[in-house]
Coordinates of C-alpha atoms and ligand atoms in Angstrom, one line a residue:
X1165 CA -6.8 -0.9 4.8
X1166 CA -8.6 0.9 7.5
X1167 CA -11.7 -0.5 9.2
X1168 CA -14.6 1.9 8.9
X1169 CA -15.9 1.6 12.5
X1170 CA -18.8 3.9 12.0
X1171 CA -16.7 6.7 10.5
X1172 CA -16.5 6.7 6.7
X1173 CA -15.2 10.3 6.4
X1174 CA -12.0 10.4 4.3
X1175 CA -11.6 6.6 4.2
X1176 CA -10.9 4.5 1.1
X1177 CA -13.2 1.6 0.4
X1178 CA -11.1 -1.3 -0.8
X1179 CA -12.7 -4.5 0.5
X1180 CA -15.9 -5.5 2.3
X1181 CA -13.7 -6.7 5.1
X1182 CA -13.5 -3.1 6.3
X1183 CA -17.2 -3.1 7.3
X1184 CA -18.8 -4.2 10.5
X1185 CA -22.5 -5.1 10.8
X1186 CA -23.0 -1.7 12.3
X1187 CA -21.4 0.1 9.3
X1188 CA -23.7 -1.9 7.0
X1189 CA -26.7 -0.9 9.0
X1190 CA -25.7 2.8 8.7
X1191 CA -25.3 2.5 5.0
X1192 CA -28.6 0.7 4.5
X1193 CA -30.6 3.1 6.6
X1194 CA -29.2 6.0 4.7
X1195 CA -29.8 4.3 1.4
X1196 CA -33.5 3.8 2.3
X1197 CA -33.6 7.6 3.1
X1198 CA -32.2 8.5 -0.4
X1199 CA -34.4 5.9 -2.1
X1200 CA -37.5 7.4 -0.6
X1201 CA -36.3 11.0 -1.2
X1202 CA -35.5 10.4 -4.9
X1203 CA -38.9 8.8 -5.3
X1204 CA -40.6 11.9 -3.8
X1205 CA -38.6 14.1 -6.1
X1206 CA -36.2 15.6 -3.6
X1207 CA -33.2 17.5 -5.1
X1208 CA -30.1 17.0 -3.0
X1209 CA -27.0 19.3 -3.0
X1210 CA -25.1 17.8 -0.1
X1211 CA -22.0 17.3 -2.2
X1212 CA -22.1 20.6 -4.2
X1213 CA -18.6 21.8 -4.7
X1214 CA -17.1 18.3 -4.5
X1215 CA -15.7 16.4 -7.5
X1216 CA -15.3 12.7 -8.1
X1217 CA -13.0 11.1 -10.6
X1218 CA -14.5 8.0 -12.1
X1219 CA -11.3 6.3 -13.4
X1220 CA -12.2 3.1 -15.2
X1221 CA -9.5 0.9 -16.8
X1222 CA -12.1 -1.7 -17.7
X1223 CA -15.6 -1.6 -19.4
X1224 CA -18.6 -0.8 -17.2
X1225 CA -22.2 0.1 -17.6
X1226 CA -23.8 -0.1 -14.2
X1227 CA -21.0 0.7 -11.9
X1228 CA -19.8 3.7 -13.9
X1229 CA -23.3 5.0 -14.7
X1230 CA -24.5 4.7 -11.1
X1231 CA -21.5 6.3 -9.6
X1232 CA -21.8 9.3 -12.0
X1233 CA -25.5 9.4 -11.3
X1234 CA -25.0 9.2 -7.5
X1235 CA -22.5 12.0 -7.5
X1236 CA -24.7 14.2 -9.6
X1237 CA -27.8 13.5 -7.7
X1238 CA -26.0 14.8 -4.6
X1239 CA -25.1 18.0 -6.5
X1240 CA -21.4 17.0 -7.0
X1241 CA -19.4 17.0 -10.2
X1242 CA -17.6 14.2 -12.0
X1243 CA -14.4 13.8 -14.1
X1244 CA -15.5 10.8 -16.2
X1245 CA -12.7 8.6 -17.4
X1246 CA -14.6 5.8 -19.1
X1247 CA -11.7 3.8 -20.4
X1248 CA -8.1 5.0 -20.4
X1249 CA -7.6 4.9 -24.2
X1250 CA -7.8 8.7 -24.5
X1251 CA -5.6 9.4 -21.4
X1252 CA -1.8 9.5 -20.9
X1253 CA -2.0 5.9 -19.8
X1254 CA -1.5 5.0 -23.5
X1255 CA 1.7 7.1 -23.5
X1256 CA 2.9 4.8 -20.8
X1257 CA 2.0 6.8 -17.7
X1258 CA 2.0 4.7 -14.5
X1259 CA -1.0 4.1 -12.3
X1260 CA 0.7 6.0 -9.5
X1261 CA 1.2 9.2 -11.6
X1262 CA -2.4 8.9 -13.0
X1263 CA -3.8 8.6 -9.5
X1264 CA -1.7 11.6 -8.3
X1265 CA -3.0 13.6 -11.3
X1266 CA -6.7 13.0 -10.6
X1267 CA -6.2 13.3 -6.9
X1268 CA -5.0 16.9 -7.5
X1269 CA -8.3 17.8 -9.2
X1270 CA -10.9 15.9 -7.3
X1271 CA -12.0 14.9 -3.8
X1272 CA -12.3 11.1 -4.3
X1273 CA -11.4 8.6 -7.0
X1274 CA -13.5 5.6 -8.0
X1275 CA -11.1 3.1 -9.6
X1276 CA -11.8 0.0 -11.7
X1277 CA -8.7 -1.8 -12.7
X1278 CA -8.0 -5.2 -14.3
X1279 CA -5.3 -6.1 -11.7
X1280 CA -6.2 -7.3 -8.2
X1281 CA -4.8 -5.1 -5.5
X1282 CA -4.4 -1.9 -7.5
X1283 CA -7.1 0.1 -5.6
X1284 CA -5.2 -0.8 -2.4
X1285 CA -1.9 0.4 -3.9
X1286 CA -3.6 3.5 -5.1
X1287 CA -5.0 4.3 -1.7
X1288 CA -1.5 4.2 -0.3
X1289 CA -0.2 7.0 -2.5
X1290 CA -3.4 9.0 -3.0
X1291 CA -4.3 12.0 -0.7
X1292 CA -7.9 11.5 -1.6
X1293 CA -10.1 8.5 -0.8
X1294 CA -10.1 5.6 -3.3
X1295 CA -13.2 3.5 -3.9
X1296 CA -12.6 0.1 -5.4
X1297 CA -15.1 -0.3 -8.3
X1298 CA -13.7 -3.8 -9.1
X1299 CA -10.1 -5.0 -9.1
X1300 CA -9.5 -7.9 -11.5
X1301 CA -10.5 -11.1 -9.8
X1302 CA -10.3 -9.5 -6.4
X1303 CA -13.4 -7.7 -5.0
X1304 CA -16.2 -5.3 -5.9
X1305 CA -17.2 -4.0 -2.5
X1306 CA -19.9 -1.5 -3.6
X1307 CA -21.6 -4.2 -5.6
X1308 CA -21.4 -6.5 -2.6
X1309 CA -23.2 -3.9 -0.5
X1310 CA -25.9 -3.3 -3.1
X1311 CA -26.5 -7.0 -3.5
X1312 CA -26.8 -7.4 0.3
X1313 CA -29.1 -4.3 0.5
X1314 CA -31.3 -5.9 -2.1
X1315 CA -31.5 -9.1 -0.2
X1316 CA -32.4 -7.2 3.0
X1317 CA -35.0 -5.2 1.2
X1318 CA -36.6 -8.1 -0.5
X1319 CA -36.4 -10.8 2.2
X1320 CA -36.6 -8.6 5.2
X1321 CA -33.6 -10.2 6.9
X1322 CA -29.9 -11.1 6.5
X1323 CA -29.6 -14.1 8.7
X1324 CA -30.7 -17.7 8.5
X1325 CA -30.5 -17.6 4.7
X1326 CA -29.3 -20.2 2.2
X1327 CA -27.4 -18.4 -0.5
X1328 CA -26.2 -20.0 -3.6
X1329 CA -23.5 -18.3 -5.6
X1330 CA -23.4 -19.8 -9.1
X1331 CA -21.0 -19.4 -12.0
X1332 CA -17.3 -18.8 -12.7
X1333 CA -16.6 -18.2 -9.0
X1334 CA -12.8 -18.2 -9.3
X1335 CA -13.0 -15.0 -11.3
X1336 CA -16.2 -13.4 -10.1
X1337 CA -15.2 -10.5 -7.9
X1338 CA -18.8 -9.6 -7.1
X1339 CA -19.3 -13.2 -5.7
X1340 CA -16.2 -12.8 -3.6
X1341 CA -17.5 -9.6 -2.0
X1342 CA -21.0 -11.0 -1.5
X1343 CA -19.8 -14.2 0.1
X1344 CA -17.7 -12.3 2.7
X1345 CA -20.7 -10.1 3.5
X1346 CA -23.1 -13.0 3.9
X1347 CA -20.6 -14.6 6.3
X1348 CA -21.0 -11.6 8.6
X1349 CA -24.5 -12.7 9.6
X1350 CA -25.5 -15.6 11.8
X1351 CA -26.9 -18.9 10.7
X1352 CA -26.4 -18.3 7.0
X1353 CA -25.4 -21.1 4.7
X1354 CA -23.4 -20.6 1.5
X1355 CA -23.5 -22.9 -1.5
X1356 CA -20.8 -22.4 -4.1
X1357 CA -21.8 -23.8 -7.4
X1358 CA -19.0 -23.6 -9.9
X1359 CA -17.3 -25.7 -12.6
X1360 CA -14.5 -27.8 -11.0
X1361 CA -12.1 -25.7 -13.1
X1362 CA -13.2 -22.4 -11.6
X1363 CA -14.1 -22.9 -7.9
X1364 CA -14.5 -20.2 -5.2
X1365 CA -10.9 -19.4 -4.1
X1366 CA -9.9 -21.4 -1.2
X1367 CA -8.7 -18.4 0.8
X1368 CA -12.3 -17.1 0.8
X1369 CA -13.8 -20.4 1.7
X1370 CA -11.4 -20.7 4.6
X1371 CA -12.1 -17.2 5.9
X1372 CA -15.8 -17.9 5.8
X1373 CA -15.6 -21.3 7.5
X1374 CA -13.4 -19.7 10.2
X1375 CA -16.3 -17.4 11.0
X1376 CA -18.5 -20.4 11.7
X1377 CA -20.5 -20.0 8.5
X1378 CA -21.0 -23.2 6.5
X1379 CA -20.1 -23.3 2.9
X1380 CA -20.5 -26.2 0.5
X1381 CA -19.3 -26.7 -3.0
X1382 CA -21.4 -28.2 -5.7
X1383 CA -21.1 -28.5 -9.5
X1384 CA -24.8 -28.5 -10.3
X1385 CA -27.7 -26.2 -9.4
X1386 CA -30.1 -29.2 -9.3
X1387 CA -29.4 -30.4 -5.8
X1388 CA -30.0 -27.0 -4.0
X1389 CA -32.5 -25.2 -6.2
X1390 CA -35.5 -26.0 -4.1
X1391 CA -34.0 -25.0 -0.8
X1392 CA -32.2 -21.7 -1.5
X1393 CA -33.4 -18.3 -0.5
X1394 CA -31.1 -16.5 -3.0
X1395 CA -29.6 -17.7 -6.2
X1396 CA -26.9 -15.3 -7.4
X1397 CA -25.6 -16.2 -10.8
X1398 CA -22.6 -14.6 -12.5
X1399 CA -21.3 -14.7 -16.1
X1400 CA -18.2 -16.5 -17.2
X1401 CA -15.5 -13.9 -17.1
X1402 CA -14.1 -14.5 -20.6
X1403 CA -11.5 -11.8 -20.4
X1404 CA -9.9 -13.3 -17.3
X1405 CA -9.0 -16.7 -18.6
X1406 CA -7.4 -18.6 -21.5
X1407 CA -9.6 -19.3 -24.5
X1408 CA -9.1 -23.0 -23.7
X1409 CA -10.6 -22.7 -20.2
X1410 CA -13.4 -20.4 -21.6
X1411 CA -14.4 -23.1 -24.1
X1412 CA -14.6 -25.6 -21.4
X1413 CA -16.8 -23.6 -18.9
X1414 CA -18.7 -21.1 -21.1
X1415 CA -22.0 -23.0 -20.9
X1416 CA -21.6 -24.4 -17.4
X1417 CA -24.8 -23.0 -16.0
X1418 CA -28.0 -21.6 -17.3
X1419 CA -31.2 -20.7 -15.5
X1420 CA -34.5 -20.8 -17.3
X1421 CA -38.1 -20.6 -16.0
X1422 CA -38.4 -24.3 -15.7
X1423 CA -35.5 -24.3 -13.2
X1424 CA -36.6 -21.0 -11.6
X1425 CA -40.1 -22.2 -10.9
X1426 CA -38.7 -25.0 -8.8
X1427 CA -37.4 -22.4 -6.3
X1428 CA -39.3 -21.3 -3.3
X1429 CA -41.9 -18.7 -4.0
X1430 CA -40.2 -15.9 -2.1
X1431 CA -36.7 -16.8 -3.2
X1432 CA -34.6 -14.3 -5.2
X1433 CA -32.8 -14.7 -8.5
X1434 CA -29.9 -12.2 -8.6
X1435 CA -27.2 -11.1 -10.9
X1436 CA -24.6 -8.3 -10.9
X1437 CA -25.1 -8.2 -14.7
X1438 CA -24.1 -8.1 -17.5
X1439 CA -25.6 -11.5 -18.4
X1440 CA -24.3 -13.3 -21.5
X1441 CA -26.6 -16.3 -21.8
X1442 CA -26.7 -17.6 -18.3
X1443 CA -30.1 -16.1 -17.5
X1444 CA -32.8 -16.8 -20.0
X1445 CA -34.7 -13.6 -20.8
X1446 CA -38.0 -15.3 -20.0
X1447 CA -36.8 -15.3 -16.4
X1448 CA -37.0 -11.5 -16.3
X1449 CA -40.7 -11.6 -15.6
X1450 CA -40.5 -14.4 -13.0
X1451 CA -41.5 -12.8 -9.7
X1452 CA -38.2 -14.0 -8.2
X1453 CA -36.1 -12.0 -10.6
X1454 CA -34.5 -9.0 -8.9
X1455 CA -31.6 -8.0 -11.2
X1456 CA -33.5 -5.6 -13.6
X1457 CA -36.2 -4.6 -11.2
X1458 CA -34.4 -3.7 -8.0
X1459 CA -30.8 -4.7 -7.8
X1460 CA -29.4 -2.3 -10.5
X1461 CA -31.2 0.8 -9.3
X1462 CA -30.3 0.1 -5.6
X1463 CA -26.7 0.4 -6.7
X1464 CA -27.2 4.1 -7.2
X1465 CA -28.6 4.6 -3.7
X1466 CA -25.8 2.7 -2.1
X1467 CA -23.2 4.7 -4.0
X1468 CA -24.9 8.0 -3.0
X1469 CA -24.6 7.0 0.6
X1470 CA -20.9 6.0 0.3
X1471 CA -20.0 9.1 -1.5
X1472 CA -21.9 11.3 0.9
X1473 CA -20.3 9.6 4.0
X1474 CA -16.8 9.6 2.6
X1475 CA -16.8 13.2 1.3
X1476 CA -18.6 15.0 4.1
X1477 CA -18.8 14.8 7.9
Ligands
NCD1099 C1 -19.5 -7.0 -12.6 C2 -18.1 -6.7 -12.6 O1 -17.6 -5.8 -13.3 O2 -17.4 -7.3 -11.8 N1 -20.4 -6.1 -13.2 C3 -20.8 -5.1 -12.3 O3 -20.1 -4.3 -11.8 N2 -22.1 -5.0 -12.1 C4 -19.8 -8.4 -13.1 C5 -19.2 -8.8 -14.4 O4 -18.6 -8.1 -15.2 O5 -19.5 -9.9 -14.8

């Protein structure tokens, strides 16, 4: 896994650990440029002649849709593999052969896979860059970036923040990526609020603590709700656990307006979505809610930047 170090061209994006603060600044500045341009009706064709394969072994709405939109908004083309049920994977083809196949038709592959580590493996055998669009319980680096971008945009800063990650944290890859990104910036405090049966993986907690960022574990939102700047809530990842565990933790957390209104006025409520009951729909019009209003759409701008920087010097 190569570090980016200011040069995205030709590189795979597997984990947020590849990014420096400077890399993130480059991406965010460029994303603001595209955001403004699209708003003004600019038509881009910077990636005309380039083709992206969107190879998704798992369901997806936002990540798939925004990658396809991002590529097309830059004038590029897409091979859309939205679920592998109609591909040779059902005949028993290996990931390695599938990757080599699409690498021979396209200039980059966005890969979502149920097994952690598969994008990294794919990047070792592919002669085109691989972008991790979520690997099992591993990471979701492009989501992490769009979440961080939304925080920067809405709060105007990335340090000195209290960020609560709430939900099924053992299995939430978006929370893993965001936690690591938050830990890059000084004086941040992380609160991990998870059921005892599904805590933030210790390896991530350890990495973050080593960077000098404080992280504390809680089992209830109540204690921290009034002090946090960001409350990032994820769904219970039903498909990644036994039905026994699911039954035990399925209703672990829920945010409604009664709880939301106890938060600071400028605080943010965030979610990678989809939600399945953990955010009351009444919260959508709460001024703190970002998920439908900003977060989702920002994903497209962040992905435009990444594709542009990876595919063209
Ligand atoms: C997330 C994912 O797939 O990890 N969705 C997304 O990409 N926005 C979150 C989830 O499925 O819960």
